[in-house]
One Martini backbone bead per residue (centre of mass of N, CA, C, O) as a GRO file, in nm:
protein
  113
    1UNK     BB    1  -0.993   1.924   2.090
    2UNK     BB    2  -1.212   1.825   1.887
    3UNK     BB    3  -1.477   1.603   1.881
    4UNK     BB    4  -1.654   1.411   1.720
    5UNK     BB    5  -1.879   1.310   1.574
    6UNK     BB    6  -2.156   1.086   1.682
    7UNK     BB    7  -2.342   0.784   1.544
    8UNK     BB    8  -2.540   0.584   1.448
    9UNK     BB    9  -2.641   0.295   1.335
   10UNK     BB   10  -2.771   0.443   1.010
   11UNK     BB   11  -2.803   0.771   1.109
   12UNK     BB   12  -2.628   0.944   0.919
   13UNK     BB   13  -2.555   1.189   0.716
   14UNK     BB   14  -2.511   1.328   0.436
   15UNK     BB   15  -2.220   1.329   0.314
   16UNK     BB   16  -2.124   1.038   0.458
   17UNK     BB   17  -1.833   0.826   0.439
   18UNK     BB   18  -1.626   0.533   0.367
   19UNK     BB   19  -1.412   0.381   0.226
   20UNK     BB   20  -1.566   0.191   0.084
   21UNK     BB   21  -1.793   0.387  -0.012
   22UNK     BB   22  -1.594   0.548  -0.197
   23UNK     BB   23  -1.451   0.291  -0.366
   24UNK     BB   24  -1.748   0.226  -0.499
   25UNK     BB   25  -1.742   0.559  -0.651
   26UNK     BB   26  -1.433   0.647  -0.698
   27UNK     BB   27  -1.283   0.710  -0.463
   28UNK     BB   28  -1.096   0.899  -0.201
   29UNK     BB   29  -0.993   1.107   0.087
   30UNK     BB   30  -0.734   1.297  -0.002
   31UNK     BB   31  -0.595   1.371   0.310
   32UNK     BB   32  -0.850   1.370   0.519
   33UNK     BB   33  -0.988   1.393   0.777
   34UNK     BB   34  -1.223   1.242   1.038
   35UNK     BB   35  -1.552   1.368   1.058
   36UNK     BB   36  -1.646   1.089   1.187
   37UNK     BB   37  -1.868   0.835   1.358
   38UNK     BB   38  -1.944   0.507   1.384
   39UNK     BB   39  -2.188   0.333   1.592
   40UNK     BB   40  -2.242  -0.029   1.698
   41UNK     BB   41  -2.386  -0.189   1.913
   42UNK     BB   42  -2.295  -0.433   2.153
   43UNK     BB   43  -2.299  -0.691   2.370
   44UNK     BB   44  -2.038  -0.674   2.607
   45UNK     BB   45  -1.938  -0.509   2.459
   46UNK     BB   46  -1.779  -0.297   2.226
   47UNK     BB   47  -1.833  -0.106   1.985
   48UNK     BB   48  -1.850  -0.073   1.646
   49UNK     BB   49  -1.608   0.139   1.411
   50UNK     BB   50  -1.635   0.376   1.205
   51UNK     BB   51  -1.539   0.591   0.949
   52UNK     BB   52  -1.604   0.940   0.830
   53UNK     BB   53  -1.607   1.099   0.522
   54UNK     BB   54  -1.629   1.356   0.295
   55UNK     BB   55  -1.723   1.391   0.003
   56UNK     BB   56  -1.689   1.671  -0.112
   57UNK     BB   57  -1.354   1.597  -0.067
   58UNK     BB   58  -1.302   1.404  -0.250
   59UNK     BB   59  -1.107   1.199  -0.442
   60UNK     BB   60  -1.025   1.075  -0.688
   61UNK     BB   61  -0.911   0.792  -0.787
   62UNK     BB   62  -0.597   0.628  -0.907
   63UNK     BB   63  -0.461   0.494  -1.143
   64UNK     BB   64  -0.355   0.249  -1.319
   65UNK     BB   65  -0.036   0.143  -1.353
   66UNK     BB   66   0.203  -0.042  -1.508
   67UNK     BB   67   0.399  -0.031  -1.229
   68UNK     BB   68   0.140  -0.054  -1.089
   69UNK     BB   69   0.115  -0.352  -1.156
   70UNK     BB   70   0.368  -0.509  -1.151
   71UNK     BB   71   0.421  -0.500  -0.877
   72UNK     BB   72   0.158  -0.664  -0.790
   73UNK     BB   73   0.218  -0.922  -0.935
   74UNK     BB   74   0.532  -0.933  -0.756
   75UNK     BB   75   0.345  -0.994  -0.510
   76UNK     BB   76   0.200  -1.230  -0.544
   77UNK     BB   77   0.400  -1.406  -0.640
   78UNK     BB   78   0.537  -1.379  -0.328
   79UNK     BB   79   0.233  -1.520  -0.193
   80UNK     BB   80   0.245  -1.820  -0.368
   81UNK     BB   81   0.595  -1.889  -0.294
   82UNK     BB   82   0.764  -2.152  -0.165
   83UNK     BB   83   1.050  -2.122   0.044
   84UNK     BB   84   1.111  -2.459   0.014
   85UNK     BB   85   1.009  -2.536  -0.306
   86UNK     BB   86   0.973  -2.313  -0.527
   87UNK     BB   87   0.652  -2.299  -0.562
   88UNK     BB   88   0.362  -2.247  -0.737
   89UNK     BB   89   0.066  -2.294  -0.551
   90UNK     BB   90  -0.220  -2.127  -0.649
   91UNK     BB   91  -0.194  -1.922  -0.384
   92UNK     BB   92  -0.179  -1.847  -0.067
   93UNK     BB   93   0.015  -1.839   0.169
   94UNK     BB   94  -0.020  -1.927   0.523
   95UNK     BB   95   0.110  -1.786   0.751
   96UNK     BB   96   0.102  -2.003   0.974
   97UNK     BB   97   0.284  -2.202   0.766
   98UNK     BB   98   0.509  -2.072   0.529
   99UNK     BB   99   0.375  -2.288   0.342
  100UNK     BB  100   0.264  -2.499   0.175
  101UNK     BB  101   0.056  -2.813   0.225
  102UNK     BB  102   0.269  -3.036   0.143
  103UNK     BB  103   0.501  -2.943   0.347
  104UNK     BB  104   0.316  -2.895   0.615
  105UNK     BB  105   0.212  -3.215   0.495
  106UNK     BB  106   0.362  -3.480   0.414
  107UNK     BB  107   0.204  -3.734   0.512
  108UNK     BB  108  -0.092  -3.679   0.367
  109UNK     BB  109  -0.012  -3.754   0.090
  110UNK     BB  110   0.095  -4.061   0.142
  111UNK     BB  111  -0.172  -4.149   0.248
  112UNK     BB  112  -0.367  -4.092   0.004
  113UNK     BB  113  -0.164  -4.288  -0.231
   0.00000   0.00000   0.00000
């Protein structure tokens, strides 16, 4: 198995994108596997990695369909909405607490008051 090239941060050469950079182009990998990699060094870290992709390969992005349009909006809407009260909490409830923050802290409400 052939190793990657690998790159300093900022000294890729042309004609290669990360997947952020292809999708503000209105790309996509399109199936192609990671052409190189860039490394970016840190102190007594190890180094944050990019994977870059090749544009000449990339393929548009797909359209949004009215299908995946509704999926979308019915995944929002049930990470939304509050498991304990069902009501749409109007944010995303917080994973970390399972529920909006009225439930999640009775208490703070009444204090309030």
């Amino acid at each position: 198995m052939a190793a990657l090239p690998v790159y300093r941060w900022r000294l890729a050469p042309d004609g290669y994108a990360t997947r952020r950079q292809l999708r503000a182009r209105g790309l996509r990998p399109g199936g192609q596997g990671v052409a190189a990699q860039l490394e970016r060094p840190r102190r007594r870290r190890e180094p944050l990695v990019a994977y870059l992709y090749r544009i000449d390969q990339a393929k548009p992005v797909r359209p949004m369909t009215p299908g995946r349009r509704a999926a979308l909006d019915k995944a929002m809407a049930a990470r939304r909405t509050c498991p304990k009260c069902r009501t749409d909490a109007g944010y995303c409830i917080p994973r970390s607490l399972g529920m909006c923050i009225p439930c999640a802290y009775p208490d703070d409400e009444q204090r309030a008051a």
